[in-house]
PDB file of C-alpha atoms and ligand atoms in Angstrom:
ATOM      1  CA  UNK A   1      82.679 261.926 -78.751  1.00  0.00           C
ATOM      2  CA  UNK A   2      84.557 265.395 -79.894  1.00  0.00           C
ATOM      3  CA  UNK A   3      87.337 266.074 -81.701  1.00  0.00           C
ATOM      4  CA  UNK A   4      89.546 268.647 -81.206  1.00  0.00           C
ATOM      5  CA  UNK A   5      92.670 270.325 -83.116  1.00  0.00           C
ATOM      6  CA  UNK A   6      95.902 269.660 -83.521  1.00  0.00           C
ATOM      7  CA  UNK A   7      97.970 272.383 -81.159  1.00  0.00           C
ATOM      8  CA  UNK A   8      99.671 275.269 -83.560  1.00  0.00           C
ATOM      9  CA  UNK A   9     103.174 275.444 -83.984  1.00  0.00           C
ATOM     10  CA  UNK A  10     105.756 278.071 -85.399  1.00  0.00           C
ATOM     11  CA  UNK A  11     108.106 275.159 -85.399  1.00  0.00           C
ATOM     12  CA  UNK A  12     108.644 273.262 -88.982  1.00  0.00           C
ATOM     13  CA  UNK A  13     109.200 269.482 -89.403  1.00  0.00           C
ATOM     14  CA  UNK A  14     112.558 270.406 -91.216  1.00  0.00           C
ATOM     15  CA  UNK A  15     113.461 272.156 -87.862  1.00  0.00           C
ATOM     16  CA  UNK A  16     112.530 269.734 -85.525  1.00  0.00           C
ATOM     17  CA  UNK A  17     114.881 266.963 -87.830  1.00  0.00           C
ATOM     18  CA  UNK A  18     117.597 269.549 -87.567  1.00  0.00           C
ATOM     19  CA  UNK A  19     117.630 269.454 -84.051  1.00  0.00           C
ATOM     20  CA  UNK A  20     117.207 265.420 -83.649  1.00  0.00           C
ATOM     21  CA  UNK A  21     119.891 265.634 -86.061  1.00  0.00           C
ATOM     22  CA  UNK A  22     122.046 267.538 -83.603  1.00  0.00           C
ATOM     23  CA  UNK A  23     121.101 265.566 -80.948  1.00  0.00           C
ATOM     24  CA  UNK A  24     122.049 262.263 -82.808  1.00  0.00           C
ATOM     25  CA  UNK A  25     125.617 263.375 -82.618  1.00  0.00           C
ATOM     26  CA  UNK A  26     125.839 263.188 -78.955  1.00  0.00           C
ATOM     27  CA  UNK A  27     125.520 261.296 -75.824  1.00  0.00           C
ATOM     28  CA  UNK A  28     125.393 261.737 -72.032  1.00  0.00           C
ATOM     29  CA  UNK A  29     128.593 260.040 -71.641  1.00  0.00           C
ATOM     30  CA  UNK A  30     131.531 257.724 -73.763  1.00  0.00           C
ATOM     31  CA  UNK A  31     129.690 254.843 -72.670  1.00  0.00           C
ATOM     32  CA  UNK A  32     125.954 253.656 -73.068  1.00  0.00           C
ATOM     33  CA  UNK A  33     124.863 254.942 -70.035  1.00  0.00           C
ATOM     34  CA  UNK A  34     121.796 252.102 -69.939  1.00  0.00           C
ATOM     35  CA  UNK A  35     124.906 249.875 -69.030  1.00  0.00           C
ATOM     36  CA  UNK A  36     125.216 251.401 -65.715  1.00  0.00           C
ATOM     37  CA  UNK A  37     121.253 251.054 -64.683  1.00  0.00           C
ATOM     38  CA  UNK A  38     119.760 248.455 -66.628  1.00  0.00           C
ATOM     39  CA  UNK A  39     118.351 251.182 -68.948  1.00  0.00           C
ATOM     40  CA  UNK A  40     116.217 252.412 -66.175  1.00  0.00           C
ATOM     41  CA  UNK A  41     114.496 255.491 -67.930  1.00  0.00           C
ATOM     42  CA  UNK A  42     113.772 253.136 -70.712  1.00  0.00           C
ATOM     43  CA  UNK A  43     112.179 250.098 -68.334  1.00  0.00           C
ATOM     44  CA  UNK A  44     108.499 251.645 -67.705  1.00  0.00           C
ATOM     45  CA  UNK A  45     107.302 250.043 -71.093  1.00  0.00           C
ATOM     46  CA  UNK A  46     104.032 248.400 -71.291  1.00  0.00           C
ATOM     47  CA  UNK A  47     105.697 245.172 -71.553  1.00  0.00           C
ATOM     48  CA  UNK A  48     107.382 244.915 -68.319  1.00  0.00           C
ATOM     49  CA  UNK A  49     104.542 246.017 -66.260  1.00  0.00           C
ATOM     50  CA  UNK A  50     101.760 243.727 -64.380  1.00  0.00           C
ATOM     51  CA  UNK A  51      99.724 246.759 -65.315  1.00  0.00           C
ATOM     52  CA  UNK A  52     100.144 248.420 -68.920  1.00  0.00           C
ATOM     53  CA  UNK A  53      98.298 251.604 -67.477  1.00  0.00           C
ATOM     54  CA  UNK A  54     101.215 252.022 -65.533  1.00  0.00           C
ATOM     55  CA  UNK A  55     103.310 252.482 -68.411  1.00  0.00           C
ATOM     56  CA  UNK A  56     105.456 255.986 -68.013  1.00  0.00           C
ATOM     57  CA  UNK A  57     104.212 258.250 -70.820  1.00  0.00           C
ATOM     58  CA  UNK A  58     106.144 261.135 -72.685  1.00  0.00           C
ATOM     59  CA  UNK A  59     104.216 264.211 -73.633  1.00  0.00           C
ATOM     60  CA  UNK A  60     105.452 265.466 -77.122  1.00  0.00           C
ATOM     61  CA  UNK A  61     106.305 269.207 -77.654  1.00  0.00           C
ATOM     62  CA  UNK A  62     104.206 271.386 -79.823  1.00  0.00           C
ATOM     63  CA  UNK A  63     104.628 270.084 -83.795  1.00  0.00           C
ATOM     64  CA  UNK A  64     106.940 267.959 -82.511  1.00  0.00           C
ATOM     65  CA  UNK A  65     104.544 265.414 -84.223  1.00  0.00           C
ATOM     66  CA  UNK A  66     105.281 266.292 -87.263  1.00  0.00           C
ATOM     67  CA  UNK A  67     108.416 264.264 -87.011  1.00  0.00           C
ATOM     68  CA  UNK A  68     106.255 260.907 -86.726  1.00  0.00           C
ATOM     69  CA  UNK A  69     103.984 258.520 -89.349  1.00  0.00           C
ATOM     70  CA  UNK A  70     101.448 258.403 -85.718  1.00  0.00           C
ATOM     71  CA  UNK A  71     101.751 254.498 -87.037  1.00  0.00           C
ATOM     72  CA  UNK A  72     104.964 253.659 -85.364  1.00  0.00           C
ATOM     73  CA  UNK A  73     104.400 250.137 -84.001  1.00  0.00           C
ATOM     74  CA  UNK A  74     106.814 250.518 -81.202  1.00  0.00           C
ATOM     75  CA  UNK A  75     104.394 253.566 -79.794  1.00  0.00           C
ATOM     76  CA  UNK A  76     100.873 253.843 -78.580  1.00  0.00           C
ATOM     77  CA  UNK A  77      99.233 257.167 -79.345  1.00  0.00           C
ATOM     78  CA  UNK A  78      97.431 258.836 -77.047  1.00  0.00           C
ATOM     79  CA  UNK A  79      95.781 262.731 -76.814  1.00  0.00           C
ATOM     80  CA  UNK A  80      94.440 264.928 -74.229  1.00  0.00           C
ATOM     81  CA  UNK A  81      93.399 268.734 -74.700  1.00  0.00           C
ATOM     82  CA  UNK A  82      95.581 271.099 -73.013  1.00  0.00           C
ATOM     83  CA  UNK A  83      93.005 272.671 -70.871  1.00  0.00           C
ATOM     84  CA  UNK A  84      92.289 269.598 -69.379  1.00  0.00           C
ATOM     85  CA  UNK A  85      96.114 269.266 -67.487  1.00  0.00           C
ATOM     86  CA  UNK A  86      98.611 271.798 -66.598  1.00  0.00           C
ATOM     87  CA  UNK A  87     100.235 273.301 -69.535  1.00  0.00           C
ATOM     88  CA  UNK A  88     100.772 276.675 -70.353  1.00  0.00           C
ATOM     89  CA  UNK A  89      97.650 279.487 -70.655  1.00  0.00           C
ATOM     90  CA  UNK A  90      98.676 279.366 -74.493  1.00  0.00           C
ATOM     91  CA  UNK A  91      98.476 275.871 -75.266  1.00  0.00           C
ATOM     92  CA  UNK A  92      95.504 274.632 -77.165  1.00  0.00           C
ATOM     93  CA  UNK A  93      93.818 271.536 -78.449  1.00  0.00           C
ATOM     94  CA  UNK A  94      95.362 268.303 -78.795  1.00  0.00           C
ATOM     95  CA  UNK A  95      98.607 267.489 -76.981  1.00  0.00           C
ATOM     96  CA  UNK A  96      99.601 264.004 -78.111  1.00  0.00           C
ATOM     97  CA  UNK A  97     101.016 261.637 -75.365  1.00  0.00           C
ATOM     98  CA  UNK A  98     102.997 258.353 -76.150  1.00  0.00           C
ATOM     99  CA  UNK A  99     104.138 255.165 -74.618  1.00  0.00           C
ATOM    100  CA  UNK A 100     106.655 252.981 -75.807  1.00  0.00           C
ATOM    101  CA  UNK A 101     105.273 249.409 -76.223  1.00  0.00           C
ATOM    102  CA  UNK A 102     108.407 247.058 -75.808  1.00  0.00           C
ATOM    103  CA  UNK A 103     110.728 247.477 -72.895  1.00  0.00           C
ATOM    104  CA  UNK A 104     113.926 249.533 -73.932  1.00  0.00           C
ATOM    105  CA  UNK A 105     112.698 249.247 -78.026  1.00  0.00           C
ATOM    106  CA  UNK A 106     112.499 252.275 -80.219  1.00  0.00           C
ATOM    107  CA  UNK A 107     114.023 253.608 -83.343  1.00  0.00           C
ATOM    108  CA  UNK A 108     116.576 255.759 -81.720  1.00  0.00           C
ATOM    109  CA  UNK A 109     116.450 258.046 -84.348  1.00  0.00           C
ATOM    110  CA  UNK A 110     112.488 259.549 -83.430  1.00  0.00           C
ATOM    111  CA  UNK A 111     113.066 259.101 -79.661  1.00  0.00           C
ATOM    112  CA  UNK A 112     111.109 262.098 -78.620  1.00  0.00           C
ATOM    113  CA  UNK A 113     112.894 265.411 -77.504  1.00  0.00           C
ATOM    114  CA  UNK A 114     112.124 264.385 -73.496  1.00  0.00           C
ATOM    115  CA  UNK A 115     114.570 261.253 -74.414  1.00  0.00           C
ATOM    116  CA  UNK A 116     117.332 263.385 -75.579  1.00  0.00           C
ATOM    117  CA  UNK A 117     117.211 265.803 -73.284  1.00  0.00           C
ATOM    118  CA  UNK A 118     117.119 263.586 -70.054  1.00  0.00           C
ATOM    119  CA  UNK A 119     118.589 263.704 -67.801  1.00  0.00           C
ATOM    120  CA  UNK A 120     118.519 267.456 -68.165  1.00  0.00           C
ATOM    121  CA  UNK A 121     115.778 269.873 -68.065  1.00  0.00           C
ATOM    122  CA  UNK A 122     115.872 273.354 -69.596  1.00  0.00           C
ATOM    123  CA  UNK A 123     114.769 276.048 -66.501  1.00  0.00           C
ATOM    124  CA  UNK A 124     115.035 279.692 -66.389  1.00  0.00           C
ATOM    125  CA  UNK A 125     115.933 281.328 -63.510  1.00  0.00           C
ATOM    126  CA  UNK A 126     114.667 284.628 -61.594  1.00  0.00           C
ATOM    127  CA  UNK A 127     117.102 286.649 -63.912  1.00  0.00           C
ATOM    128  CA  UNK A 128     115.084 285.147 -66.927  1.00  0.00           C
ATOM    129  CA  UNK A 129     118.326 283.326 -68.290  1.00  0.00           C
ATOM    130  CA  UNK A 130     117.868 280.146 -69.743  1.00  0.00           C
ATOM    131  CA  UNK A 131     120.174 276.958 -67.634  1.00  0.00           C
ATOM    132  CA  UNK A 132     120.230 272.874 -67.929  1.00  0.00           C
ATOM    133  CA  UNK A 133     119.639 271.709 -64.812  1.00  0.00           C
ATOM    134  CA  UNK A 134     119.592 268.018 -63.530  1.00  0.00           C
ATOM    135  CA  UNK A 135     115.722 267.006 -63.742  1.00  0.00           C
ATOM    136  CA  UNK A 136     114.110 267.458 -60.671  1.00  0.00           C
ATOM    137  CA  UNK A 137     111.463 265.654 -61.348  1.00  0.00           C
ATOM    138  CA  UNK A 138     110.138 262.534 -58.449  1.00  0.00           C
ATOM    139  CA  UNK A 139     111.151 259.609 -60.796  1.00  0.00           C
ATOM    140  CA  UNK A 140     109.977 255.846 -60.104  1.00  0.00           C
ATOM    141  CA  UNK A 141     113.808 254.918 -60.612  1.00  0.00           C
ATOM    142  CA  UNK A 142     117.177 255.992 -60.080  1.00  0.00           C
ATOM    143  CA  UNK A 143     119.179 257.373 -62.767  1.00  0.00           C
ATOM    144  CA  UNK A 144     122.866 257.403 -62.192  1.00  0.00           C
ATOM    145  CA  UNK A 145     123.411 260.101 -64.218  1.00  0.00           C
ATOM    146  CA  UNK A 146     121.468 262.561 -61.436  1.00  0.00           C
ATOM    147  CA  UNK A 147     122.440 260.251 -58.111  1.00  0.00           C
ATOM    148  CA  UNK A 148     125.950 259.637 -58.983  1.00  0.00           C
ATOM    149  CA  UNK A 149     126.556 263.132 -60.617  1.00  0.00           C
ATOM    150  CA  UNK A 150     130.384 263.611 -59.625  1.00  0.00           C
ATOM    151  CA  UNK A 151     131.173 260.270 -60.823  1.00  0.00           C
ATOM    152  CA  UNK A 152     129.812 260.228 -64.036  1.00  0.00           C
ATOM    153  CA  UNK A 153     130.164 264.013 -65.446  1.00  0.00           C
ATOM    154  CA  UNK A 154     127.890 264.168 -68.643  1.00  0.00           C
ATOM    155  CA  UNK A 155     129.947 264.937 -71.768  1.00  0.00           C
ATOM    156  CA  UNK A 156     130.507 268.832 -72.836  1.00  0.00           C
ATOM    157  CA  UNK A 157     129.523 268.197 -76.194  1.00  0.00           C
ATOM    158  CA  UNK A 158     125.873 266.897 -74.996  1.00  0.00           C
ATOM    159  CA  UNK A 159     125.416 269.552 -72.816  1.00  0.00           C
ATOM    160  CA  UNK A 160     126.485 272.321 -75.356  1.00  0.00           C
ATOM    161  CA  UNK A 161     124.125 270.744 -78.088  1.00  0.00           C
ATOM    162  CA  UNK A 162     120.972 269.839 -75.576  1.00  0.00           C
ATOM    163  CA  UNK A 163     121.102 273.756 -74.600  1.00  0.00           C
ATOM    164  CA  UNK A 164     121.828 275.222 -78.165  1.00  0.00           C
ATOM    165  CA  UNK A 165     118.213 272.604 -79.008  1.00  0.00           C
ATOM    166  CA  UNK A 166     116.443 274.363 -75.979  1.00  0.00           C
ATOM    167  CA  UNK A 167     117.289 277.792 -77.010  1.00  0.00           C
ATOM    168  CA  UNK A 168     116.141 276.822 -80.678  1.00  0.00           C
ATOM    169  CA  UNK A 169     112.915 275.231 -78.959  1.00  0.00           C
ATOM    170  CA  UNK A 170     111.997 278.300 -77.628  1.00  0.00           C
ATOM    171  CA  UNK A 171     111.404 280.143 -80.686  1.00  0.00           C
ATOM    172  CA  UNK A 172     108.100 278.420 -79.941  1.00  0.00           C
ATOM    173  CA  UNK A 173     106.183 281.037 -77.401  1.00  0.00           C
ATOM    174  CA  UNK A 174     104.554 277.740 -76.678  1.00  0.00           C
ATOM    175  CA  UNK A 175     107.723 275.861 -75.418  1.00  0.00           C
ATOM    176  CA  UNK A 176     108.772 278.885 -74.006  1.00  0.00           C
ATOM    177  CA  UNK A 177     105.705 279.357 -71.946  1.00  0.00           C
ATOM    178  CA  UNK A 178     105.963 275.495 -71.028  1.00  0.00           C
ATOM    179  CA  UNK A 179     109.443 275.909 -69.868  1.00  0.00           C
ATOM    180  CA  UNK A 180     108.852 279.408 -67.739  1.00  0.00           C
ATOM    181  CA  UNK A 181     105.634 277.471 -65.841  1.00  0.00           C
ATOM    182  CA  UNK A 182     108.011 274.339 -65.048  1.00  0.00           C
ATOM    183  CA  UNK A 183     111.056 276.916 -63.781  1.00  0.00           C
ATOM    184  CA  UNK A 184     108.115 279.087 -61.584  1.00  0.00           C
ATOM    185  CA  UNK A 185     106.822 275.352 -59.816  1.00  0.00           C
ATOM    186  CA  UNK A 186     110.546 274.132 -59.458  1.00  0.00           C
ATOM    187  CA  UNK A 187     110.993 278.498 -57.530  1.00  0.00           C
ATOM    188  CA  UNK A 188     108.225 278.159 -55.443  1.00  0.00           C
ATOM    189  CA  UNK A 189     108.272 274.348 -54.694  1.00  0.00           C
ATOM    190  CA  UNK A 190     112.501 275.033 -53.588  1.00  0.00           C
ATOM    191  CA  UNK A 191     113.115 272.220 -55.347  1.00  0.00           C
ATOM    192  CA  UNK A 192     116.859 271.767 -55.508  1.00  0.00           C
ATOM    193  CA  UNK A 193     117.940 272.958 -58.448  1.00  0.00           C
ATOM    194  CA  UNK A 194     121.622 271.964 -60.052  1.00  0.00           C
ATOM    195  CA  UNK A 195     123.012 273.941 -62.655  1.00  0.00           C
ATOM    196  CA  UNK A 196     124.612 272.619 -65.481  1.00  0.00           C
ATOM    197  CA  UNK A 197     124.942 275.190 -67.694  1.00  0.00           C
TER     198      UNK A 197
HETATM  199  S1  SF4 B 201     119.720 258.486 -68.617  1.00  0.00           S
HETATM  200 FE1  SF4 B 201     120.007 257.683 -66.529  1.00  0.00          FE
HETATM  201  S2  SF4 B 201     118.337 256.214 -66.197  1.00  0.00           S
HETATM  202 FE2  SF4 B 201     118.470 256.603 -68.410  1.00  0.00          FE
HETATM  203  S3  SF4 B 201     119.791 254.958 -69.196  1.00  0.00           S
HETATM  204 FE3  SF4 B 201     121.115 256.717 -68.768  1.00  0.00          FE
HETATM  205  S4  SF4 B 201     121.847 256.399 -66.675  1.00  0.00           S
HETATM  206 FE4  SF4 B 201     120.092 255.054 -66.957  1.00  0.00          FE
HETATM  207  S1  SF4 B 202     111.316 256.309 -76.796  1.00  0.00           S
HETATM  208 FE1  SF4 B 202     113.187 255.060 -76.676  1.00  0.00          FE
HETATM  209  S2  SF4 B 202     114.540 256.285 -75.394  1.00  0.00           S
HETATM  210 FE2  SF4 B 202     112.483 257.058 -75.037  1.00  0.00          FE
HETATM  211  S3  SF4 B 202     111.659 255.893 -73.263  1.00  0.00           S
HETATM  212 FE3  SF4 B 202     111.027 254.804 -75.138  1.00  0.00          FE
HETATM  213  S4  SF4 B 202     112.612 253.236 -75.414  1.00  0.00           S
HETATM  214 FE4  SF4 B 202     113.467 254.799 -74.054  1.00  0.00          FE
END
């Protein structure tokens, strides 16, 4: 067995609470959107699966961490070392990896940044600006939010304050590096990109 260290990051608790703070304040849309799909980005818990392996996993940012006890008993804790997967050339060490336990259960309050975000992604384009786009990731569900876009037009106020968290993230060279890698694969894949913001 090794151990290996906890990734670096410029980032502060203190900042990372200012920014869940911010992101508290707002919401997608006027409703709970988990009304509309069964809370399908919230329904790949261990719980509900015939196989707990299967559980969907969120990767946390850099000191993003330092938000949690890493004895929440709604989570399961996992690490892997950077090198091992595809992250950025400047990410090292440990990259901690949860999965929420209990189908559609967390404190709302430390729902990780990939939670709050959804379902947009930050993605710089050729220019080198910084957009929210609609995630383009292949997801094992449908969100309405991305498949009925015109009908349910996320809220100003949640887009302004997701972007105005991205652009703090990437004070972080790390988070910046993470985002520029995703934005080159979405380029060169041609994934279909929708811009936001
Ligand atoms: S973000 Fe999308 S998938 Fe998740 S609860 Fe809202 S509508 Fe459903
Ligand atoms: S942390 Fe909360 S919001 Fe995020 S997937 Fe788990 S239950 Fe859903």
């Amino acid at each position: 067995m090794y151990y290996y260290i906890v990734m670096r990051s410029i980032l502060s608790k203190f900042e990372y609470e200012d920014i869940f703070r911010m992101l508290d304040e707002v919401s997608p849309l006027d409703i709970d959107c988990g009304t509309l799909c069964n809370a399908a980005c919230c329904s790949c818990a261990q719980d509900v699966l015939d196989d707990p392996e299967e559980a969907l996993g969120i990767y946390l940012l850099p000191g993003e961490d330092k938000l949690y006890s890493h004895n929440e008993e709604w989570l399961v804790w996992d690490t892997c070392r950077a090198r091992d997967y595809d992250f950025p050339k400047s990410w090292h060490g440990k990259v901690f990896f949860l999965t929420c336990k209990a189908n559609c259960f967390c404190e709302r309050e430390l729902r990780p940044m990939q939670c709050r975000t959804f379902p947009l992604q930050p993605h710089i384009d050729e220019d080198g600006s910084l957009h929210l786009i609609y995630d383009t990731n292949e997801l094992p569900y449908v969100c309405p939010l991305i498949e009925e876009r015109d009908k349910y037009p996320l809220n100003e106020d949640f887009i302004k304050a997701t972007f105005k968290a991205w652009k703090y993230l990437m004070r972080e060279p790390k988070i910046a590096d993470l985002i520029k890698m995703d934005s080159q694969y979405r380029i060169e894949d041609e994934d279909e990109i929708i811009i936001v913001y």
